[in-house]
């Protein structure tokens, strides 16, 4: 479904991604882990062109994203993204946050968008918050709304950029449960995370990145029990 | 949700409609079609704050009346022209002549060598006698007594020239007759040199003042009609003036105005000497200025906001030519005096674009363009202050640039910059008094006209100050309501 070939990204002389090639199958759940500064987030942000790759190609179901002729915003509509700091629209109610893009971008009718939003809110356990403003929500609630907002566009792929890193510890679980539920439903997902336990339980594949290189790409069992590279072994020693 | 979308679109339409409407409504406020001057129309420029020569009949028809107007009407009529009167500040008259916005000027204007360099004059039609006006408790009667005293005169007037010849006197030049009265009441002036017709009315309106006539002098050149250089009108006018002198018409007009203006005013002599009774009858005239001031403020604020927004978008566009343009624009409009911009736009537009721009439109344009320069920086700051993540979240959702700006970024930026916007609009409202230079009859201008008509210094000023204050109060409380609405989501 996603095919990445020789992806590099540099900021001036600072080479952040040094040639990453991989492919993600439909329904596959990928957890990206690695030390900070390893390029995990940059890689993820390249996938919906929030960062412009320096070289290499990315194609999604055969559509080459890195081709300048491709209409980026059309492809982006099929890729949802959840940020570390939520980025809800503070001047809109929860319901408006969720229905804005479906109505304005997809041209969905108000009633349909609203029904969809309420359904999604129920799914993330926030039915009673439809008319609240983001400032009234806890971090965990905000992140669940952000997930619902992305899902409202009915994406084929979901990207999570450290979705629980900005949360108080007691709220991590409620968000992870929502993501886990999503994984179970067969959504194709890439998740940058520091939650090793979660990665181990929920992911189909672990990507271990270090210094801009995809060092290991393995099933969780194999990665956590028998890491192939010395770098991964050292990293796991530090975090586990 | 649907009603919200519709509302947003409606408010945009509303703003555009408002802007168009205001611009259209500015159009007929001044005689604009004097391009047809060849077709028997003459435009006369005057500054109606010098009764009995010219003043606004504020209590009555609201038209400009006086000796100069009667003479002009008589001559125009005899030459077969239709007369139109354009009102503007005295300091703008010569420029209006030179740029062809008016065909001639009659405004109690005396002939000086300086003026002769830029305009042509007719024969003089009236020579006034100079008088000394001073306080009753310390009256002066002869030029000799004025030695060592502070003597005032109206800047640029023939009395000003005369005052300079008084041996040993200290000079003080002021813009308006009303200013002279004020300064004498405040005892900063010992006496003022004023021409007889004006002095008589001054003393009538201010019982604490007295006048004494000075001997008339051969050197007095008197008042004359000013024309652009190289016009054939001068000869025709001179001929008619000579006829009027011969058949007694001129004297008739002068007598009528000198006799007919005996209005007794009761005033106390002590204290600040303020009596709002003198405004009786002038209030509706002044209040009409509220509409002009508000209309002007609305146009310039809307224009400033829209254009300022576009400029701010240029500045953050990342497209170099656009950025350069917006930066240069801001630099020029912030770096030159507003009054200069206003004058250039008003006087240069007819010559450059062959469009006789009405004064209020020129004023709205100048202030709007100027305000946009300041606002573009304010708005840019507001946009930059919105969290970068808002942009990324919008992009990730596939929201197109324009919608993202209009619905996500601007509403948040607006909250940050609202106080600064209100400041700018309050400033616009009050600075609007500047536009009287090109003859827009807004509040301040009307106050000046009434001060001139009543020969009283304070009352009209205090009255319009109160009006400005109320307008600003209303504006700020509207802004506070808006702010509360925007803060709803906190």
XYZ file of C-alpha atoms in Angstrom:
730
model
C 0.000 0.000 0.000
C 2.823 2.385 0.874
C 6.121 2.035 -0.917
C 9.139 4.116 0.066
C 12.353 4.027 -1.940
C 15.651 5.627 -0.970
C 14.027 8.429 0.972
C 16.406 11.123 2.178
C 15.785 14.386 3.945
C 18.380 17.006 4.766
C 18.147 20.409 6.448
C 21.141 22.151 4.945
C 24.071 19.934 5.815
C 22.177 18.065 8.475
C 21.201 14.715 6.964
C 18.143 13.554 8.941
C 17.051 10.615 6.767
C 19.763 8.747 4.949
C 18.024 6.623 2.373
C 15.080 4.695 3.771
C 13.323 2.027 1.728
C 10.371 0.012 2.925
C 6.804 -0.987 2.173
C 3.700 -1.187 4.287
C 0.875 -3.627 3.532
C -2.791 -2.791 3.769
C -3.981 -3.261 7.351
C -0.444 -3.407 8.690
C 0.283 -1.649 11.983
C 3.816 -0.297 12.160
C 5.434 1.043 15.323
C 8.419 3.298 14.743
C 10.854 3.346 17.623
C 14.333 4.606 18.187
C 16.336 7.156 20.125
C 15.328 10.803 19.888
C 16.739 12.478 16.808
C 16.755 9.220 14.914
C 14.422 10.601 12.223
C 11.200 8.757 13.182
C 8.980 11.841 13.172
C 10.608 13.252 10.049
C 9.985 9.978 8.247
C 6.348 10.017 9.303
C 5.913 13.667 8.269
C 7.378 12.893 4.844
C 4.609 10.385 4.255
C 1.983 13.128 3.978
C 4.423 15.738 2.688
C 4.403 17.918 5.801
C 8.115 17.666 5.102
C 9.309 17.687 1.515
C 11.719 14.813 0.891
C 15.124 15.800 -0.441
C 15.284 12.755 -2.676
C 13.693 9.353 -3.110
C 10.129 8.369 -3.870
C 7.001 7.662 -1.873
C 3.982 6.091 -3.501
C 0.619 5.322 -2.011
C -1.364 2.667 -3.838
C 0.623 3.385 -6.959
C 0.222 7.181 -6.819
C 3.621 8.751 -6.600
C 3.452 11.374 -3.854
C 6.889 12.744 -4.608
C 5.940 13.549 -8.196
C 5.395 17.318 -8.344
C 2.388 16.754 -10.620
C 0.532 14.866 -7.904
C -2.178 16.844 -6.145
C -0.815 16.606 -2.617
C -3.994 17.690 -0.882
C -6.001 14.909 -2.537
C -3.595 12.300 -1.290
C -3.474 13.902 2.126
C -7.225 13.533 2.449
C -6.670 9.799 2.460
C -4.020 9.996 5.174
C -5.019 10.982 8.683
C -2.488 12.408 11.090
C -2.508 12.717 14.858
C 0.034 15.029 16.489
C 1.810 14.966 19.807
C 0.228 18.282 20.772
C -3.251 17.543 19.337
C -3.580 20.838 17.406
C -7.332 21.021 17.823
C -8.853 24.256 16.497
C -9.346 26.194 19.736
C -12.038 28.524 18.416
C -14.359 25.700 17.394
C -16.450 23.337 19.468
C -15.529 19.656 19.508
C -18.276 18.930 17.005
C -17.158 21.694 14.637
C -13.559 20.504 14.905
C -14.645 17.121 13.615
C -17.151 18.211 10.964
C -15.163 21.125 9.488
C -12.994 19.183 7.039
C -15.676 16.685 5.931
C -18.020 19.562 5.089
C -15.515 22.046 3.684
C -13.134 19.665 1.957
C -15.201 16.620 1.083
C -18.434 18.488 0.541
C -20.366 16.255 2.916
C -23.774 17.567 3.981
C -24.020 19.067 7.445
C -26.376 16.403 8.672
C -24.260 13.530 7.422
C -21.083 15.046 8.857
C -22.773 15.627 12.153
C -24.097 12.085 12.385
C -20.672 10.756 11.510
C -19.021 12.978 14.128
C -21.373 11.847 16.863
C -20.724 8.233 15.943
C -16.959 8.814 16.128
C -17.280 10.631 19.438
C -19.151 7.645 20.815
C -16.374 5.421 19.556
C -13.713 7.404 21.439
C -15.969 7.673 24.491
C -16.689 11.416 24.372
C -20.340 11.638 23.361
C -21.037 14.172 26.098
C -18.352 16.591 24.911
C -19.735 17.458 21.452
C -20.517 21.049 22.351
C -17.505 21.693 24.588
C -14.570 23.807 23.478
C -11.093 22.197 23.444
C -9.945 24.403 26.325
C -12.389 22.553 28.579
C -10.924 19.109 27.817
C -8.117 17.156 29.446
C -5.093 16.162 27.369
C -6.363 12.626 26.906
C -9.757 13.891 25.815
C -8.184 16.326 23.377
C -6.142 13.576 21.782
C -9.202 11.375 21.427
C -11.046 14.239 19.726
C -8.038 14.710 17.430
C -8.225 11.045 16.477
C -11.952 11.367 15.798
C -11.247 14.466 13.701
C -8.801 12.532 11.529
C -11.117 9.552 11.226
C -13.968 11.789 10.088
C -12.167 12.160 6.757
C -12.374 8.383 6.393
C -8.671 7.923 5.709
C -7.082 4.731 4.441
C -3.951 5.324 6.451
C -3.432 6.845 9.896
C -0.174 8.401 11.077
C 0.428 8.918 14.799
C 3.306 11.165 15.808
C 4.058 10.394 19.473
C 0.375 10.543 20.366
C 0.872 10.014 24.079
C 4.107 11.878 24.740
C 2.414 15.091 25.858
C -0.068 13.376 28.159
C -0.119 12.954 31.893
C 0.575 9.279 32.713
C -2.962 8.515 33.860
C -4.325 9.555 30.452
C -2.017 7.506 28.293
C -4.117 4.402 28.548
C -7.395 5.904 27.352
C -5.677 7.117 24.193
C -3.784 3.895 23.572
C -7.013 1.929 23.940
C -8.586 3.984 21.187
C -5.575 3.432 18.923
C -5.574 -0.260 19.725
C -9.241 -0.490 18.830
C -8.449 1.181 15.550
C -5.653 -1.286 14.849
C -8.028 -4.154 15.480
C -10.443 -2.723 12.927
C -7.891 -3.251 10.171
C -6.702 0.337 9.628
C -3.256 0.758 8.098
C -1.256 2.687 10.662
C 2.218 4.034 11.394
C 2.850 5.041 14.989
C 5.886 6.818 16.350
C 5.937 5.895 20.011
C 7.988 5.491 23.137
C 5.459 3.088 24.668
C 7.348 -0.179 24.214
C 4.673 -2.326 25.789
C 2.089 -0.898 23.486
C 4.315 -1.329 20.443
C 4.908 -4.914 21.335
C 1.233 -5.722 21.811
C -0.408 -3.698 19.081
C 2.055 -3.557 16.197
C 2.502 -6.057 13.407
C 5.914 -4.694 12.547
C 8.523 -2.717 14.449
C 10.750 -0.236 12.616
C 13.857 0.632 14.558
C 15.477 3.830 13.316
C 18.802 5.244 14.386
C 20.659 8.235 12.905
C 18.412 8.413 9.885
C 18.726 4.768 8.947
C 16.074 2.067 9.171
C 18.249 -0.324 11.142
C 15.747 -3.104 11.807
C 12.358 -4.055 10.453
C 10.953 -7.039 12.297
C 7.963 -8.575 14.005
C 7.626 -7.484 17.657
C 8.483 -10.864 19.131
C 11.631 -11.156 17.157
C 12.662 -7.523 17.683
C 12.133 -7.399 21.417
C 13.541 -10.870 22.143
C 16.219 -11.245 19.506
C 17.301 -7.885 18.120
C 19.608 -8.388 15.188
C 21.744 -5.282 15.490
C 23.916 -4.122 18.305
C 22.323 -0.651 18.177
C 18.851 -2.058 18.740
C 20.061 -4.249 21.542
C 21.684 -1.295 23.263
C 18.553 0.824 22.807
C 16.311 -1.874 24.266
C 18.637 -2.260 27.212
C 18.215 1.426 27.957
C 14.424 1.609 27.661
C 13.260 -1.688 29.031
C -23.042 24.003 10.977
C -24.748 25.003 7.759
C -25.941 28.259 9.196
C -22.408 29.010 10.269
C -21.054 28.534 6.813
C -23.752 30.672 5.369
C -23.088 33.284 7.996
C -19.416 33.450 7.139
C -20.159 33.885 3.479
C -22.805 36.456 4.293
C -20.525 38.517 6.451
C -17.989 38.656 3.640
C -20.686 39.746 1.203
C -21.865 42.217 3.789
C -18.438 43.812 4.081
C -18.071 44.096 0.318
C -21.552 45.564 -0.007
C -20.841 48.015 2.781
C -17.622 49.116 1.151
C -19.232 49.608 -2.238
C -22.166 51.391 -0.729
C -20.019 53.767 1.249
C -17.848 54.581 -1.737
C -20.874 55.204 -3.906
C -22.440 57.365 -1.247
C -19.283 59.449 -1.125
C -19.557 60.282 -4.791
C -22.142 63.042 -4.800
C -20.819 64.894 -1.779
C -18.973 67.486 -3.772
C -19.580 68.988 -7.172
C -17.632 66.542 -9.256
C -18.457 67.305 -12.833
C -16.521 70.467 -13.233
C -14.724 68.857 -16.123
C -17.669 70.420 -17.884
C -16.476 73.883 -16.860
C -16.321 74.723 -20.534
C -20.024 74.115 -20.615
C -20.845 77.222 -18.643
C -19.986 76.182 -15.145
C -17.574 77.950 -12.825
C -16.267 76.454 -9.615
C -15.270 78.855 -6.886
C -13.064 77.795 -4.002
C -13.564 79.381 -0.609
C -12.941 78.758 3.064
C -16.217 79.623 4.749
C -14.869 80.577 8.141
C -14.518 84.316 7.662
C -17.821 86.103 8.073
C -19.136 88.374 6.776
C -17.136 87.526 3.619
C -17.970 83.860 3.666
C -19.490 81.602 6.262
C -21.858 78.688 6.461
C -25.444 79.612 7.110
C -25.408 76.864 9.690
C -28.586 77.963 11.383
C -30.499 78.122 8.143
C -30.004 76.491 4.785
C -26.514 75.196 5.517
C -25.266 76.896 2.380
C -22.226 79.101 2.093
C -23.138 82.775 2.148
C -21.429 86.152 2.404
C -20.092 89.164 0.554
C -17.711 87.147 -1.605
C -20.444 84.718 -2.583
C -22.846 87.496 -3.546
C -20.211 89.196 -5.673
C -19.244 85.931 -7.332
C -22.859 85.088 -8.080
C -23.428 88.487 -9.585
C -20.404 88.257 -11.872
C -20.983 84.632 -12.866
C -24.553 85.448 -13.668
C -23.575 88.380 -15.842
C -20.970 86.343 -17.693
C -23.503 83.594 -18.277
C -22.011 80.943 -16.040
C -23.529 78.765 -13.395
C -21.686 79.119 -10.091
C -20.621 76.170 -7.974
C -18.970 76.589 -4.610
C -16.305 74.229 -3.291
C -15.550 74.567 0.387
C -12.054 73.871 1.660
C -9.540 75.022 4.179
C -7.849 78.336 3.405
C -4.455 76.634 3.232
C -5.687 74.354 0.441
C -7.054 77.090 -1.828
C -3.934 77.920 -3.836
C -3.223 74.242 -4.505
C -6.805 73.784 -5.665
C -6.322 76.631 -8.129
C -3.040 75.326 -9.445
C -4.355 71.826 -9.969
C -7.481 73.060 -11.681
C -9.909 71.743 -9.073
C -11.453 75.203 -8.904
C -11.656 77.945 -11.507
C -11.199 80.868 -9.161
C -10.900 81.642 -5.471
C -12.697 84.286 -3.433
C -12.013 83.972 0.237
C -11.149 87.346 1.657
C -7.811 86.759 0.017
C -5.474 89.700 -0.044
C -2.928 90.297 -2.787
C 0.639 89.570 -1.754
C 3.842 89.350 -3.739
C 4.257 85.767 -2.594
C 0.860 84.698 -3.908
C 1.352 86.602 -7.143
C 4.108 84.155 -8.006
C 1.670 81.282 -8.231
C -1.686 82.815 -9.125
C -3.181 85.754 -11.015
C -5.273 88.363 -9.220
C -8.151 90.550 -10.311
C -8.453 94.178 -9.272
C -9.291 94.399 -5.603
C -12.972 94.582 -4.758
C -12.770 95.694 -1.174
C -10.163 97.275 1.027
C -10.660 96.715 4.695
C -9.458 98.982 7.447
C -7.318 97.559 10.162
C -8.337 97.750 13.801
C -6.795 96.925 17.135
C -8.900 94.517 19.186
C -7.996 94.185 22.863
C -9.509 93.405 26.253
C -11.756 96.006 27.825
C -9.827 95.927 31.092
C -6.596 96.714 29.256
C -7.488 98.459 26.047
C -5.071 99.728 23.420
C -5.981 102.384 20.907
C -2.896 103.343 18.942
C -0.037 101.545 17.298
C 2.408 103.339 19.597
C 0.810 101.786 22.680
C 1.525 98.339 21.315
C 5.275 98.657 21.639
C 6.591 95.835 23.838
C 3.238 94.063 23.762
C 2.301 90.700 22.257
C 0.266 91.361 19.131
C -1.567 88.637 17.215
C -2.827 88.369 13.670
C -4.186 85.681 11.385
C -1.374 83.859 9.642
C -0.908 84.909 6.025
C -3.406 87.744 6.266
C -2.756 91.318 5.262
C -3.119 92.236 8.940
C -0.253 89.878 9.651
C 1.910 91.867 7.258
C 0.819 95.082 8.913
C 1.461 93.769 12.438
C 5.064 93.107 11.485
C 5.560 96.818 10.907
C 4.496 97.793 14.456
C 7.650 98.988 16.191
C 8.623 97.054 19.310
C 5.676 94.635 19.205
C 6.106 90.898 19.634
C 4.413 88.914 16.860
C 2.168 85.926 17.272
C 0.565 84.361 14.203
C -2.477 82.147 14.593
C -4.576 80.196 12.125
C -8.099 81.289 12.937
C -9.902 84.348 14.194
C -11.348 82.202 16.965
C -7.812 81.365 18.060
C -7.047 85.065 18.426
C -10.059 85.522 20.688
C -9.057 82.540 22.755
C -5.509 83.816 23.196
C -6.708 87.262 24.245
C -9.060 85.747 26.795
C -6.189 83.650 28.092
C -4.095 86.864 28.325
C -1.373 85.408 26.146
C -2.132 88.084 23.600
C -2.380 91.733 24.520
C -4.051 92.759 21.289
C -4.897 91.529 17.807
C -4.821 93.300 14.468
C -8.066 92.436 12.707
C -9.906 93.990 9.803
C -12.909 96.116 10.579
C -15.786 93.928 9.441
C -14.486 90.971 11.402
C -13.558 93.079 14.423
C -17.067 94.439 14.752
C -18.504 90.958 14.990
C -15.754 89.790 17.335
C -16.568 92.551 19.765
C -20.272 91.934 19.506
C -19.855 88.269 20.350
C -17.309 88.865 23.096
C -18.374 91.771 25.325
C -15.045 91.757 27.134
C -13.283 92.891 23.948
C -13.104 96.370 22.457
C -11.892 97.643 19.113
C -10.323 100.795 17.861
C -9.919 101.771 14.220
C -6.520 102.499 12.744
C -6.054 105.160 10.088
C -6.440 103.713 6.625
C -3.332 103.469 4.539
C -2.581 103.920 0.873
C -0.568 100.736 0.823
C -3.539 98.534 1.571
C -3.990 96.347 -1.451
C -7.302 94.910 -0.418
C -9.070 91.701 -1.328
C -9.051 90.321 -4.829
C -10.203 87.308 -6.795
C -7.496 84.737 -7.495
C -7.216 82.778 -10.754
C -4.855 80.244 -12.187
C -2.140 81.929 -14.233
C -2.936 82.390 -17.916
C -6.680 82.482 -17.751
C -8.867 84.705 -19.828
C -11.307 84.983 -16.959
C -9.310 87.728 -15.246
C -10.182 90.363 -17.813
C -13.835 89.428 -17.905
C -14.034 89.558 -14.115
C -12.216 92.870 -13.965
C -14.675 94.330 -16.404
C -17.629 93.159 -14.327
C -16.026 94.418 -11.103
C -15.589 97.828 -12.664
C -19.229 97.804 -13.720
C -20.321 96.831 -10.210
C -18.290 99.630 -8.718
C -19.777 102.091 -11.179
C -23.410 101.092 -10.814
C -23.282 100.804 -7.013
C -23.988 97.061 -6.904
C -20.757 96.363 -5.051
C -21.496 98.884 -2.343
C -25.020 97.504 -2.045
C -23.740 94.021 -1.335
C -21.191 95.252 1.179
C -23.746 97.390 2.980
C -26.192 94.530 3.125
C -23.729 92.268 4.910
C -22.261 94.867 7.222
C -25.689 96.023 8.309
C -27.472 92.722 8.430
C -25.225 90.885 10.847
C -26.104 92.659 14.057
C -26.729 89.710 16.304
C -26.487 90.466 19.967
C -24.925 87.771 22.071
C -25.037 87.759 25.829
C -21.779 86.701 27.362
C -20.323 87.018 30.796
C -16.971 88.691 31.133
C -15.505 86.751 34.039
C -13.992 83.290 34.362
C -13.512 81.046 31.359
C -16.305 82.863 29.606
C -18.108 79.835 28.262
C -21.707 80.055 27.209
C -23.114 77.101 25.323
C -26.103 79.256 24.435
C -24.091 80.548 21.468
C -24.352 77.099 19.865
C -28.109 77.508 19.719
C -29.172 76.761 16.163
C -25.759 75.385 15.171
C -26.204 71.974 16.800
C -27.922 70.249 13.833
C -25.201 71.578 11.544
C -22.474 70.128 13.756
C -24.301 66.846 14.263
C -24.434 66.307 10.517
C -20.657 66.054 10.768
C -21.064 62.885 12.827
C -22.373 61.107 9.745
C -19.475 62.342 7.611
C -16.912 61.420 10.251
C -18.390 57.968 10.777
C -18.721 57.278 7.069
C -15.138 58.346 6.553
C -13.901 56.220 9.446
C -15.865 53.216 8.215
C -14.507 53.450 4.677
C -10.921 53.948 5.716
C -11.099 51.252 8.395
C -12.608 48.675 6.019
C -10.184 49.539 3.264
C -7.289 49.486 5.718
C -8.343 46.125 7.094
C -8.885 44.434 3.716
C -5.799 45.839 2.023
C -3.737 45.395 5.189
C -4.744 41.746 5.253
C -3.683 41.274 1.642
C -0.356 42.977 2.363
C 0.231 40.808 5.416
C -0.406 37.726 3.283
C 2.112 39.056 0.742
C 4.637 39.428 3.513
C 4.338 35.817 4.638
C 3.820 34.394 1.150
C 7.446 33.473 0.570
C 7.097 34.858 -2.968
C 9.910 37.381 -3.186
C 8.357 40.029 -5.497
C 5.212 40.115 -3.355
C 7.272 40.392 -0.196
C 9.352 43.196 -1.636
C 6.289 45.048 -2.782
C 4.563 44.805 0.603
C 7.696 45.794 2.474
C 8.372 48.783 0.225
C 4.727 49.817 0.437
C 4.749 49.728 4.224
C 8.010 51.593 4.357
C 6.788 54.423 2.119
C 3.381 54.855 3.720
C 4.758 54.755 7.240
C 7.693 56.933 6.376
C 5.860 59.926 4.908
C 3.343 62.258 6.569
C -0.282 61.316 6.148
C -1.120 64.888 5.257
C 1.246 64.694 2.282
C -0.354 61.443 1.085
C -3.797 62.950 1.439
C -2.861 66.060 -0.524
C -1.170 64.076 -3.278
C -4.094 61.698 -3.707
C -6.637 64.483 -3.772
C -4.802 66.827 -6.112
C -2.890 64.389 -8.311
C -5.661 61.910 -9.079
C -7.562 64.205 -11.463
C -4.382 64.867 -13.434
C -3.071 61.318 -13.490
C -6.276 59.375 -14.015
C -8.573 62.022 -15.388
C -10.975 61.249 -12.566
C -12.253 64.097 -10.459
C -12.038 62.318 -7.152
C -14.483 63.604 -4.537
C -12.820 64.924 -1.403
C -14.313 62.419 1.005
C -13.400 59.516 -1.260
C -9.847 60.815 -1.562
C -9.704 61.115 2.199
C -11.043 57.596 2.749
C -8.570 56.273 0.203
C -5.578 58.082 1.693
C -6.389 57.064 5.237
C -7.233 53.508 4.188
C -3.998 53.077 2.239
C -2.037 54.552 5.114
C -3.787 52.509 7.737
C -3.215 49.341 5.688
C 0.537 49.864 6.018
C 0.304 49.837 9.804
C -2.319 47.102 9.970
C -0.369 44.786 7.663
C 2.325 44.586 10.341
C -0.230 44.080 13.084
C -2.008 41.349 11.148
C 1.248 39.688 10.158
C 2.195 39.580 13.834
C -1.202 38.103 14.668
C -0.843 35.371 12.068
C 2.666 34.514 13.204
C 1.403 34.252 16.769
C -0.982 31.443 15.809
C 0.551 28.076 16.692
C 2.319 26.459 13.743
C 0.513 23.237 14.571
C -2.788 24.778 13.479
C -1.389 25.061 10.010
C -0.034 21.540 10.004
C -3.283 20.088 11.290
C -5.162 21.928 8.523
C -2.763 20.717 5.857
C -2.965 17.170 7.155
C -6.759 17.331 6.884
C -6.428 18.487 3.268
C -7.960 21.916 3.942
C -7.030 24.267 1.061
C -4.929 27.371 1.786
C -7.684 29.926 1.436
C -10.106 28.109 3.703
C -7.373 27.453 6.193
C -6.520 31.149 6.344
C -10.098 32.385 6.449
C -11.555 29.897 8.878
C -8.706 28.544 10.975
C -5.849 31.035 11.120
C -7.542 34.459 10.871
C -10.169 33.897 13.540
C -7.391 33.000 15.957
C -5.149 35.850 14.805
C -8.044 38.274 15.203
C -8.293 37.436 18.869
C -4.664 38.329 19.401
C -4.807 41.599 17.525
C -8.248 42.910 18.403
C -6.973 45.433 20.964
C -4.467 46.760 18.420
C -7.188 46.989 15.771
C -9.410 48.983 18.089
C -6.541 51.362 18.778
C -6.076 51.865 15.058
C -9.768 52.537 14.470
C -9.964 54.998 17.358
C -6.957 56.777 15.894
C -8.626 56.883 12.477
C -11.768 58.338 13.989
C -9.908 61.143 15.666
C -7.368 61.782 12.921
C -10.283 62.278 10.561
C -10.103 65.944 11.559
C -7.071 66.182 9.236
C -9.232 65.838 6.155
C -10.725 69.304 6.572
C -7.648 70.430 4.624
C -9.261 69.229 1.427
C -12.638 70.541 2.397
C -14.466 67.555 3.822
C -17.035 68.889 6.253
C -16.489 66.470 9.086
C -16.934 67.236 12.763
C -13.782 69.249 13.372
C -14.247 71.315 10.258
C -17.784 72.122 11.284
C -16.578 73.144 14.703
C -14.167 75.567 13.026
C -16.923 76.960 10.849
C -19.162 77.499 13.878
C -16.298 79.032 15.854
C -15.822 81.454 13.002
C -19.511 82.231 12.731
C -20.003 82.758 16.454
C -16.666 84.442 17.078
C -16.395 82.293 20.149
C -13.382 80.193 20.931
C -14.393 77.322 23.181
C -17.982 76.260 22.921
C -17.950 74.507 19.553
C -14.615 72.848 20.339
C -15.835 71.439 23.639
C -19.017 70.302 21.992
C -17.287 68.304 19.254
C -14.764 66.974 21.762
C -17.703 65.521 23.672
C -19.084 64.021 20.451
C -15.732 62.434 19.601
C -15.534 61.035 23.101
C -18.978 59.474 22.879
C -18.148 57.983 19.454
C -14.941 56.453 20.801
C -16.825 55.086 23.810
C -19.360 53.434 21.537
C -16.616 52.010 19.346
C -14.686 50.565 22.257
C -17.728 49.013 23.867
C -18.644 47.399 20.538
C -15.107 46.039 20.407
C -15.433 44.709 23.931
C -18.597 42.858 22.956
C -16.813 41.337 19.976
C -13.889 40.351 22.158
C -16.186 38.625 24.602
C -17.719 36.689 21.726
C -14.307 35.630 20.470
C -13.258 34.558 23.958
C -16.291 32.329 24.252
C -14.123 29.303 23.542
C -11.709 29.878 26.457
